[in-house]
CSV table of C-alpha atoms and ligand atoms in Angstrom, one decimal:
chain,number,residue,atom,x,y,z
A,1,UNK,CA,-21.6,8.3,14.2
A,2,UNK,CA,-24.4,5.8,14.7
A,3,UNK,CA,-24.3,2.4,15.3
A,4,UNK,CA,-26.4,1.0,12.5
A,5,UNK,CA,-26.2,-2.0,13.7
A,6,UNK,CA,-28.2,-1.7,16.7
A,7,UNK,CA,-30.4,0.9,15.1
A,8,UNK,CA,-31.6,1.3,11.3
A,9,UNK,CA,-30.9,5.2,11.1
A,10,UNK,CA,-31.4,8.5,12.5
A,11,UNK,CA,-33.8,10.7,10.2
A,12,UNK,CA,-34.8,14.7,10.3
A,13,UNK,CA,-37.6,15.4,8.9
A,14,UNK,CA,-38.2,19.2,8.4
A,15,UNK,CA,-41.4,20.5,7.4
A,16,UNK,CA,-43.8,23.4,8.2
A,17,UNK,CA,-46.7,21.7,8.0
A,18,UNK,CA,-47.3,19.5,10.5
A,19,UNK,CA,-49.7,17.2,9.4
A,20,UNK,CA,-47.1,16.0,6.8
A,21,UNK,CA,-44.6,15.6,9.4
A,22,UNK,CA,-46.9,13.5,11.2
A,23,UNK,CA,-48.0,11.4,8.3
A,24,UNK,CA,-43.6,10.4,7.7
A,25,UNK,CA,-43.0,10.3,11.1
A,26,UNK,CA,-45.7,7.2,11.4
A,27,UNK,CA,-44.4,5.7,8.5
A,28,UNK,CA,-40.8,5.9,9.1
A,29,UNK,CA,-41.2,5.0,12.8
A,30,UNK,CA,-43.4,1.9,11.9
A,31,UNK,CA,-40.3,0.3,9.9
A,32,UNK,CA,-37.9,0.8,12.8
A,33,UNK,CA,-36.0,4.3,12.2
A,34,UNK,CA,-35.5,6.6,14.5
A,35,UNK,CA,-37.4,10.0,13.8
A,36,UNK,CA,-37.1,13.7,14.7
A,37,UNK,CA,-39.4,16.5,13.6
A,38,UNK,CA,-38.7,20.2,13.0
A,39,UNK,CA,-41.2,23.3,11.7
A,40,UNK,CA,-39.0,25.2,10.2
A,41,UNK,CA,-35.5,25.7,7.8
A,42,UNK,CA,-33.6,27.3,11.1
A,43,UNK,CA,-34.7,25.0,13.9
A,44,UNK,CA,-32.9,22.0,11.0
A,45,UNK,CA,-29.8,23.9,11.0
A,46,UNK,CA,-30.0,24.1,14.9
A,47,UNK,CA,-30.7,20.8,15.3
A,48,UNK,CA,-28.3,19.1,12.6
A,49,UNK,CA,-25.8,21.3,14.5
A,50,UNK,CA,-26.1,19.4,17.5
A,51,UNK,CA,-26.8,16.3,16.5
A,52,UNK,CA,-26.6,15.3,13.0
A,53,UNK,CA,-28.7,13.2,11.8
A,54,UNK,CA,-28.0,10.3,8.8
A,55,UNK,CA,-30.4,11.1,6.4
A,56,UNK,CA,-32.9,14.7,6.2
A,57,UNK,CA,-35.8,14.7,4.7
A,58,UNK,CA,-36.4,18.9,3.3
A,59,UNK,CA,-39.4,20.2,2.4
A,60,UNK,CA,-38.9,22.9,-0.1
A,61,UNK,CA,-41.9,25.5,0.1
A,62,UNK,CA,-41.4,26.9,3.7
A,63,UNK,CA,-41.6,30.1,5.4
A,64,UNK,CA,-38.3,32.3,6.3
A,65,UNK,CA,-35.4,29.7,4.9
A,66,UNK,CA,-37.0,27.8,2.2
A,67,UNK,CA,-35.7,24.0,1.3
A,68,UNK,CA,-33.3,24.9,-1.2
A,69,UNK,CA,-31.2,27.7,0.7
A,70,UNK,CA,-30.9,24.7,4.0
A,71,UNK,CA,-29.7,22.9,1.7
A,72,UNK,CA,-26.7,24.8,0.2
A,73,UNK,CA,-26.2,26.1,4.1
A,74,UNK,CA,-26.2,22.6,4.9
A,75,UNK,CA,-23.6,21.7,2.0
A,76,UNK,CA,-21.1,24.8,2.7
A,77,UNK,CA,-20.4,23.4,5.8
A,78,UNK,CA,-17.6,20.7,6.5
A,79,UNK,CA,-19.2,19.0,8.9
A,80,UNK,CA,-23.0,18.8,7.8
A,81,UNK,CA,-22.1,18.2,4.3
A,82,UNK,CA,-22.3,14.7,3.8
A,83,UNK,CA,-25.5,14.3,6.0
A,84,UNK,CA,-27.5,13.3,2.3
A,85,UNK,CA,-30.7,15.9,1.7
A,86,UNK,CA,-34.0,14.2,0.1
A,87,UNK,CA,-36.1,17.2,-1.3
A,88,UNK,CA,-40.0,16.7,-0.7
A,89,UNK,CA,-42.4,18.7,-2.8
A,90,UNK,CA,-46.3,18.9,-3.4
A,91,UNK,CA,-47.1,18.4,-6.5
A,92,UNK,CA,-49.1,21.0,-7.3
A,93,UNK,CA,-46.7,23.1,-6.4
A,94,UNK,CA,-43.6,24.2,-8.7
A,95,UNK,CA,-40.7,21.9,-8.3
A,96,UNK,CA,-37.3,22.5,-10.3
A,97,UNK,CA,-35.4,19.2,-10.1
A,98,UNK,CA,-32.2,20.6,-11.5
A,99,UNK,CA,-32.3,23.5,-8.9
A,100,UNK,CA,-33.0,20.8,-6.4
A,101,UNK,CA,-30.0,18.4,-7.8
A,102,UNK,CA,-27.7,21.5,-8.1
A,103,UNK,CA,-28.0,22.7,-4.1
A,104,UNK,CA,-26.8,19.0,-3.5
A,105,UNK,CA,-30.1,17.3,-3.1
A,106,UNK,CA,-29.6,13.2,-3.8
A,107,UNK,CA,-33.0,12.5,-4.4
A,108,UNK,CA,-37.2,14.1,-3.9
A,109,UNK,CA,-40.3,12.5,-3.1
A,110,UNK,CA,-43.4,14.1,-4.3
A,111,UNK,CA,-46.8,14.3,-2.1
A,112,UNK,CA,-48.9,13.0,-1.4
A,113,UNK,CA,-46.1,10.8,0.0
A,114,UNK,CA,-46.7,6.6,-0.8
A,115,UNK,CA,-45.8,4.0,1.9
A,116,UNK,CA,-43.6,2.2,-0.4
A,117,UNK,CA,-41.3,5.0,-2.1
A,118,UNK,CA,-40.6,6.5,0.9
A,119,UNK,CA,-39.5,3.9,2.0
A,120,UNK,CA,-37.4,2.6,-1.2
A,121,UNK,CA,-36.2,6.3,-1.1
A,122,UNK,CA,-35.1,6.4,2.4
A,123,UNK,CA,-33.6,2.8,1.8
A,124,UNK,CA,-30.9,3.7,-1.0
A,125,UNK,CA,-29.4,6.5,0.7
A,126,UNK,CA,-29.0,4.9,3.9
A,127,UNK,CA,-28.1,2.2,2.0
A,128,UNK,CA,-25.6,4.2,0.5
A,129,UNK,CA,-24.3,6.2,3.1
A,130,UNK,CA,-23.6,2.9,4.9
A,131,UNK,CA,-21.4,1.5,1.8
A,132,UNK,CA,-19.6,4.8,1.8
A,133,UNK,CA,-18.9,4.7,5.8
A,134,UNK,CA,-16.9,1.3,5.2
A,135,UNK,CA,-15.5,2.5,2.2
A,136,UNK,CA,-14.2,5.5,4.6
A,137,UNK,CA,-13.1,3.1,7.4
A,138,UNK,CA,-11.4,0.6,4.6
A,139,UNK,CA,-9.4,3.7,3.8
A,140,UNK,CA,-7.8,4.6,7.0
A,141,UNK,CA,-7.2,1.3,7.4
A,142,UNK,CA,-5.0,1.3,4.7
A,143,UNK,CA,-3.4,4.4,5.4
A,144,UNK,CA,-2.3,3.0,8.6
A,145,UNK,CA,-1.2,0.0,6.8
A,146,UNK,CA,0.8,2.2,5.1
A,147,UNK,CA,2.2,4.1,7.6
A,148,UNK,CA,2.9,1.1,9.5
A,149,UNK,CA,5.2,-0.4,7.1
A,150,UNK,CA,7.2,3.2,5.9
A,151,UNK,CA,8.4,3.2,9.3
A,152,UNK,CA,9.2,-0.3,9.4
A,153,UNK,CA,10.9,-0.1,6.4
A,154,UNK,CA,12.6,3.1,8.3
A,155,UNK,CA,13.6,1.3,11.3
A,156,UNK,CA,15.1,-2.1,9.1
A,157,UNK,CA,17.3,0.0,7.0
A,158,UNK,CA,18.4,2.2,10.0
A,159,UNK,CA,19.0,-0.8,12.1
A,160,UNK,CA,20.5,-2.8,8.6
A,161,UNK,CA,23.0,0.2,8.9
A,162,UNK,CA,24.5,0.0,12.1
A,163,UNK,CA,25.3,-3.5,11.9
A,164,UNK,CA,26.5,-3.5,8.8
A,165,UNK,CA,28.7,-0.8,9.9
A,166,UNK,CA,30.6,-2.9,12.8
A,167,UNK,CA,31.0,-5.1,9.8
A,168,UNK,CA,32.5,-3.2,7.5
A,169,UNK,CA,35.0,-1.6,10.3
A,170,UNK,CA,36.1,-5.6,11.1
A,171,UNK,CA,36.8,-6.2,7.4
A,172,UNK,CA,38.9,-2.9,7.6
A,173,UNK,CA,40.9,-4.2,10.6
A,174,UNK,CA,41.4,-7.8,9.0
A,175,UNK,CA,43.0,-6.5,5.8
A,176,UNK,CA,44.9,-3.9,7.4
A,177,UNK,CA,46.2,-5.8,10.3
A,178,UNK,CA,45.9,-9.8,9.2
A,179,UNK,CA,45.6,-9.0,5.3
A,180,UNK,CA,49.7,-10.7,5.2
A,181,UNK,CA,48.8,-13.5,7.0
A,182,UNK,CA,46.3,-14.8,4.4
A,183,UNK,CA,47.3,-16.5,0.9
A,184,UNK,CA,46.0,-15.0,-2.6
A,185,UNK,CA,42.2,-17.1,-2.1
A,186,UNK,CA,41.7,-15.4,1.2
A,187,UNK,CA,43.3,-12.2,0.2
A,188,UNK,CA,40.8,-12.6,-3.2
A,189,UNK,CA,37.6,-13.6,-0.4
A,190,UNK,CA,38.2,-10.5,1.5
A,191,UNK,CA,37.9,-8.5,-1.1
A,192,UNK,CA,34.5,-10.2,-2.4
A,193,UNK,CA,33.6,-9.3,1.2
A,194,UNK,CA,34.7,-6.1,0.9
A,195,UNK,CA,32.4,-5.3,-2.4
A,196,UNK,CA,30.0,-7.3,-1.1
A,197,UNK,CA,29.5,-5.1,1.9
A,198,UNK,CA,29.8,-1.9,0.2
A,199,UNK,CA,27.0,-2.9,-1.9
A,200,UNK,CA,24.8,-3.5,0.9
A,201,UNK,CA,25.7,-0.2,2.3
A,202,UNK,CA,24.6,1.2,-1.3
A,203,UNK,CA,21.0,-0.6,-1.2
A,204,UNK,CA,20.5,0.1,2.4
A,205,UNK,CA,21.3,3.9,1.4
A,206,UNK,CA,19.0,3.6,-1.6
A,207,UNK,CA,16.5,1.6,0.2
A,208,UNK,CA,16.2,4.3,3.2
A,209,UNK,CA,15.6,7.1,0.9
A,210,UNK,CA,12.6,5.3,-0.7
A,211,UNK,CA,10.9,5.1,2.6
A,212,UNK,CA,11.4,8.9,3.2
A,213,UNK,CA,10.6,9.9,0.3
A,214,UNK,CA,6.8,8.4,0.8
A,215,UNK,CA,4.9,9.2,-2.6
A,216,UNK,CA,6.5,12.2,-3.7
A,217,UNK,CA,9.4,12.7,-6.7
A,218,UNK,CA,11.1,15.7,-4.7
A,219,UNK,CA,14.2,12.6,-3.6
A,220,UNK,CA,14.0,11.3,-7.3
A,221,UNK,CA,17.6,12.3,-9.5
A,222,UNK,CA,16.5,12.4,-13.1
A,223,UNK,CA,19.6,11.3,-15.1
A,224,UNK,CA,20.0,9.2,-18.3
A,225,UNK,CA,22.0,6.0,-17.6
A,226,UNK,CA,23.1,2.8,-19.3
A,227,UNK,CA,20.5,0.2,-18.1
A,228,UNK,CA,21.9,-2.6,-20.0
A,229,UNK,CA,25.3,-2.2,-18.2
A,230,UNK,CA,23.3,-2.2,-14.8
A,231,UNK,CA,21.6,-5.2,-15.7
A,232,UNK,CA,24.7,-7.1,-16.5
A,233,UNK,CA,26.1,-6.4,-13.0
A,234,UNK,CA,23.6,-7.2,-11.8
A,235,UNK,CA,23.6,-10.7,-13.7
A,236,UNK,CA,27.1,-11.1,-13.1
A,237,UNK,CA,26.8,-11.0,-9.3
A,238,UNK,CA,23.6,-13.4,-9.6
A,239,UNK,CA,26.0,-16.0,-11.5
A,240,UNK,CA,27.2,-16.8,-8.5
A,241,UNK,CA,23.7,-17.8,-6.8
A,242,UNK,CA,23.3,-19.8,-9.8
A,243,UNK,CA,25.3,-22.7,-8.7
A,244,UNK,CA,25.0,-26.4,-10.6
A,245,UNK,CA,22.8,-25.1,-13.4
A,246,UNK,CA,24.0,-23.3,-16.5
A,247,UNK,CA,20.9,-20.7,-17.3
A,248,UNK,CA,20.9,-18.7,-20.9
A,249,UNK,CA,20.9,-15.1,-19.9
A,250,UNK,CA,19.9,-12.6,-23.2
A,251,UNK,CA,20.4,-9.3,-22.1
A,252,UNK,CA,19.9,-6.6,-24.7
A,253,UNK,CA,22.5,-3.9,-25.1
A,254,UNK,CA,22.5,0.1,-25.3
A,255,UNK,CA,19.3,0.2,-23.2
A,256,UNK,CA,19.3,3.3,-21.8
A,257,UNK,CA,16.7,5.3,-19.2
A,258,UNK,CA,16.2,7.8,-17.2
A,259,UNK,CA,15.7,7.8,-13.6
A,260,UNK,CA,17.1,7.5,-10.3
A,261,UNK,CA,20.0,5.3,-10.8
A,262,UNK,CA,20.4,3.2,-7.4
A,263,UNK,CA,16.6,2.8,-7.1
A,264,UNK,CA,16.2,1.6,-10.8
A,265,UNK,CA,18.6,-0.5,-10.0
A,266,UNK,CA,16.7,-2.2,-7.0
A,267,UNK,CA,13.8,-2.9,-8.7
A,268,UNK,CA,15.6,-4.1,-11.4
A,269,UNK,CA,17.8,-6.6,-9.2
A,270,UNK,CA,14.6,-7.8,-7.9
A,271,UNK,CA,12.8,-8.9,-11.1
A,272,UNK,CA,16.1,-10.5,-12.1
A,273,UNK,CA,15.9,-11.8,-9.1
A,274,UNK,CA,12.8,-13.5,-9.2
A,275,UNK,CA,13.4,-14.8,-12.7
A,276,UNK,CA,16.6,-16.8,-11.2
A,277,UNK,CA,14.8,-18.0,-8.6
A,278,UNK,CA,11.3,-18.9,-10.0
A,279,UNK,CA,13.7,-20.8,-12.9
A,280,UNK,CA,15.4,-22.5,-10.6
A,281,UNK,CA,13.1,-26.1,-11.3
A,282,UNK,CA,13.4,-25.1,-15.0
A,283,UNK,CA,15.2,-28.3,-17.5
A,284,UNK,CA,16.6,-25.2,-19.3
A,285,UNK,CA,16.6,-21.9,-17.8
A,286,UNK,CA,16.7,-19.0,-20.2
A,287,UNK,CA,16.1,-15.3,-18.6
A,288,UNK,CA,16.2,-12.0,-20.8
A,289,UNK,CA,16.1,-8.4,-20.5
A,290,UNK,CA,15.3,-6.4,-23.3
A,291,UNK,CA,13.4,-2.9,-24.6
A,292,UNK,CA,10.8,-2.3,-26.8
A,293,UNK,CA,8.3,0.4,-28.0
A,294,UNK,CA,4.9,0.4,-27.8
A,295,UNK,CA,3.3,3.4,-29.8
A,296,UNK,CA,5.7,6.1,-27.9
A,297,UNK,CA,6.5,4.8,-24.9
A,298,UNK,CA,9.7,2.6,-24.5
A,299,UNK,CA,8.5,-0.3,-22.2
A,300,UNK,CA,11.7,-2.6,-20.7
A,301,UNK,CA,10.9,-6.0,-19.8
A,302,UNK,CA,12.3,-8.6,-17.7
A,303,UNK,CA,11.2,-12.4,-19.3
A,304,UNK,CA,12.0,-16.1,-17.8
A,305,UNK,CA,10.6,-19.4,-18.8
A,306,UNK,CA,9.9,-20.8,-15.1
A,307,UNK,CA,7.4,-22.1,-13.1
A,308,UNK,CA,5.1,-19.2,-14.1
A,309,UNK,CA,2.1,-18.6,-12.5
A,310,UNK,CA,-2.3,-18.4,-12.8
A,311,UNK,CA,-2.5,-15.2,-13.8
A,312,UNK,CA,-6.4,-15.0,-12.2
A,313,UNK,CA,-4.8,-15.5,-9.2
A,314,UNK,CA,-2.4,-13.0,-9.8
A,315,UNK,CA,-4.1,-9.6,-8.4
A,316,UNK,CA,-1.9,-8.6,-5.2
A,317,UNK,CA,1.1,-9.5,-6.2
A,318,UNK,CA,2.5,-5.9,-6.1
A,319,UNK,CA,1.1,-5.8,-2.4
A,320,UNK,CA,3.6,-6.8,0.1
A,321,UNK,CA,3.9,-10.0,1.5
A,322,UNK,CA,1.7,-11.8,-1.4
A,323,UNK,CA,3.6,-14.8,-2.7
A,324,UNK,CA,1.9,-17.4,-4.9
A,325,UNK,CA,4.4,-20.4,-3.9
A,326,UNK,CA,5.5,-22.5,-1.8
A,327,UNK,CA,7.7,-21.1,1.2
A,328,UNK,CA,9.6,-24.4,0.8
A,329,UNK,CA,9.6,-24.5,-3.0
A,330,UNK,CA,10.7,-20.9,-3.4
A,331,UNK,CA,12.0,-19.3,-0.7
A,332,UNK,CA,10.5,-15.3,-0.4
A,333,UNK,CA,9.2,-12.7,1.7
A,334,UNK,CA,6.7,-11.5,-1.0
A,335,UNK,CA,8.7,-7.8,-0.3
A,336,UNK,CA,10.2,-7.7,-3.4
A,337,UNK,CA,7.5,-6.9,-6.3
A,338,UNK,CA,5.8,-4.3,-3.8
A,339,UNK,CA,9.2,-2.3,-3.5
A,340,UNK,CA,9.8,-2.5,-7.5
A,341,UNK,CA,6.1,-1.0,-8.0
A,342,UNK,CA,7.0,1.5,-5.8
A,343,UNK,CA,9.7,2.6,-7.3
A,344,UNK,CA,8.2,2.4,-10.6
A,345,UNK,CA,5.8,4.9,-9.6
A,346,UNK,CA,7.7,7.2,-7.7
A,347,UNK,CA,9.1,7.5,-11.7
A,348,UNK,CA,5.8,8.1,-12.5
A,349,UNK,CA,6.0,4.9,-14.5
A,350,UNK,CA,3.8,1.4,-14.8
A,351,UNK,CA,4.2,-1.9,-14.2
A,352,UNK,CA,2.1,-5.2,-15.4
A,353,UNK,CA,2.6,-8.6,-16.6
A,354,UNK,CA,2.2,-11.8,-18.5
A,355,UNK,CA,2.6,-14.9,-16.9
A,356,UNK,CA,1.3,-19.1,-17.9
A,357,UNK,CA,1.9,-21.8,-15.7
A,358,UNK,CA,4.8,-23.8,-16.3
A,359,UNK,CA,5.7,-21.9,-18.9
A,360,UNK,CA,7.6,-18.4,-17.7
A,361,UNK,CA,6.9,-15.2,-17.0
A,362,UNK,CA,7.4,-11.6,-18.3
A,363,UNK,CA,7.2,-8.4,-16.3
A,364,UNK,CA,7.2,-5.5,-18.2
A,365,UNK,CA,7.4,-1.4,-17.3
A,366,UNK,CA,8.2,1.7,-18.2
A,367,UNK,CA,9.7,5.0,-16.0
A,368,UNK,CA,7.0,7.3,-17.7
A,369,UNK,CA,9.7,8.9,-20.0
B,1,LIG,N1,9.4,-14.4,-12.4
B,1,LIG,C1,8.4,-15.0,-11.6
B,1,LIG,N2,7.9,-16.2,-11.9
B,1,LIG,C2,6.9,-16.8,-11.2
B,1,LIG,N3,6.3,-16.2,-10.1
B,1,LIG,C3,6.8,-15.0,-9.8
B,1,LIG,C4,7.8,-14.3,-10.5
B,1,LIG,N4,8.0,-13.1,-9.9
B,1,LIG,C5,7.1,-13.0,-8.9
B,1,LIG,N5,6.4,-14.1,-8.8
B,1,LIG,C6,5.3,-14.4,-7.8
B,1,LIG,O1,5.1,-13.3,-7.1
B,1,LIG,C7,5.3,-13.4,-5.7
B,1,LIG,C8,5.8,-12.1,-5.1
B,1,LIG,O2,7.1,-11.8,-5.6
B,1,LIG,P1,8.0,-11.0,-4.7
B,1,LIG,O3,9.3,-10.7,-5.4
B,1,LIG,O4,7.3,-9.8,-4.2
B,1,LIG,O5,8.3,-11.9,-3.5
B,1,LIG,P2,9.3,-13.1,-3.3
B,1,LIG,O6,10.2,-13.2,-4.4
B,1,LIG,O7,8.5,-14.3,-3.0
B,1,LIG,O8,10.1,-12.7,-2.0
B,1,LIG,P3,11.2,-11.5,-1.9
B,1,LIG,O9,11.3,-10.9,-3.2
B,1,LIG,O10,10.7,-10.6,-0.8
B,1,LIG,O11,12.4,-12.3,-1.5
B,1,LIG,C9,6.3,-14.5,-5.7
B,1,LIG,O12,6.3,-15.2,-4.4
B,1,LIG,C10,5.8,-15.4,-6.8
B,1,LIG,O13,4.7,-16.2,-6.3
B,2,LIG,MG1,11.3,-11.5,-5.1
């Protein structure tokens, strides 16, 4: 690949008439673009072979391999294919645009050639080709992004697991061997830590499946479930983070869906989880869970009346590590909305929002039921 910085592209022009070739070669040299000249159809596929160039400019009416079959020899192959093909025609001569657009020609300039449309022409599709090189590079970036964070999600749950198993083996000793020393509190605390831990074990479980299962629903149980029951688990165990204030939690009951249970249940926990926390400032805190249908589709929702947010300024949230507060205000890692769209859409479901400041918020979604 050329760097375009340092040079303003590399053209082939292919012609059997070499007074034309002459005539493009001045001009394009002139404005700074590097030029190569062939006679003939084969000597192009030869040459674009070895070296390809950005941009080729084909005439059509030539000897042996006309314009139009270097073309489609040029398209058929993988690694020539994208190397973008302006036709050049006389125009006395008969040119069929539609058979030059269909062998993968992106553009023609008639002759005589003009100074200035050559040039335009040339422009675009370097122009082009260009945008669609960082588009390219943008891309793998990504995917390594991606990567990147599947097998650090990987590694945390793996490592999450073996402490958590030293953990749950000390709890096992301390009720077994200490659990008559301790009065009915610390007998009751034990067991909390006991539930507590097994939980854990459950998400890390859940957790670890999602990042092997990358994109794909082959991991994904399908089973109808009770999501109203899940919620108010969920809610029960979040009382207890709730501390000083009383909050008004509606949750709607006999909500059912299908899905995978445990990971429904972590996306879930997180949007709950974010409406107790982003309510925390709230004079009186009210979150609800409830269902309802839009033309077919059964759409859940999770609604608080919080600190809200600018909804224009809302566009990454589902990418991980986007927060919109405060680190001191509300505490986050800006993991948690990423992990529920992803969940979401290993369902094959959607997720979106509503959201004023100062006022609450409402994620809704469905599990494409
Ligand atoms: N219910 C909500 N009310 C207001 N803002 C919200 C709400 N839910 C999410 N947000 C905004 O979206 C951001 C991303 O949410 P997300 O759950 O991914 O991260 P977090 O809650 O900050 O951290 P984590 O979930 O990893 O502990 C939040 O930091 C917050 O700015
Ligand atoms: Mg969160």
């Amino acid at each position: 690949m050329n760097n375009r910085n340092e040079k303003k592209g590399d053209i082939l022009i292919v012609d059997d008439i070499p007074e034309n070739l002459q005539l493009l070669f001045t001009m394009l040299t002139k404005q700074g673009y590097e030029v190569r000249r062939v006679l003939s159809g084969k000597q192009a596929l030869n040459v674009v072979k070895v070296e390809p160039p950005d941009l080729i400019l084909l005439d059509i009416r030539m000897p042996e391999l006309d314009g139009y079959e270097v073309c489609q020899r040029l398209k058929a192959d993988e690694t020539t294919q994208n190397i973008p093909v302006i036709f050049l025609s006389a125009l006395n001569e008969t040119f069929d645009k539609v058979t030059a657009f269909q062998v993968g020609g992106v553009d023609y300039i008639s002759k005589p050639f003009q100074l200035q449309e050559v040039i335009i022409r040339v422009e675009n599709q370097l122009n082009l080709l260009e945008m669609q090189r960082k588009l390219e590079e943008k891309n793998k970036e990504l995917e390594l992004v991606n990567k990147e964070l599947e097998s650090f999600g990987y590694r945390v749950s793996h490592d999450l697991r073996n402490h958590l198993n030293v953990i749950n083996s000390i709890i096992y000793l301390l009720s077994k061997k200490h659990g008559q020393k301790l009065d009915n509190v610390g007998l009751k605390n034990l067991k909390i830590l006991e539930d507590e831990s097994e939980r854990m074990a459950e998400m890390i479980e859940d957790l670890w499946r999602l990042s092997e299962s990358k994109s794909n629903y082959l991991d994904i149980s399908l089973e109808s479930f009770d999501l109203s029951g899940v919620v108010r688990k969920i809610v029960d165990r979040l009382k207890i983070k709730m501390k000083e204030k009383e909050k008004i939690v509606i949750i709607k009951s006999d909500v059912y869906a299908t899905g995978d249970e445990g990971l429904i249940k972590i996306a879930v926990e997180n949007l709950l989880d974010n409406a107790n926390k982003f309510t925390n400032k709230t004079e009186q805190p009210r979150i609800e869970f409830g269902q309802l249908q839009q033309q077919d589709q059964t759409v859940y929702f999770v609604k608080d009346n919080g600190v809200g947010f600018d909804t224009k300024k809302g566009n990454n949230l589902f990418t991980p590590f986007q927060r919109l507060h405060q680190e001191q205000e509300f505490p986050g890692t800006g993991i948690g909305l990423a992990t529920v769209k992803r969940i979401i859409e290993l369902h094959g479901g959607e997720i979106w929002y509503d959201a004023k400041v100062n006022q609450g918020t409402t994620f809704y979604f469905t599990f494409g039921e």
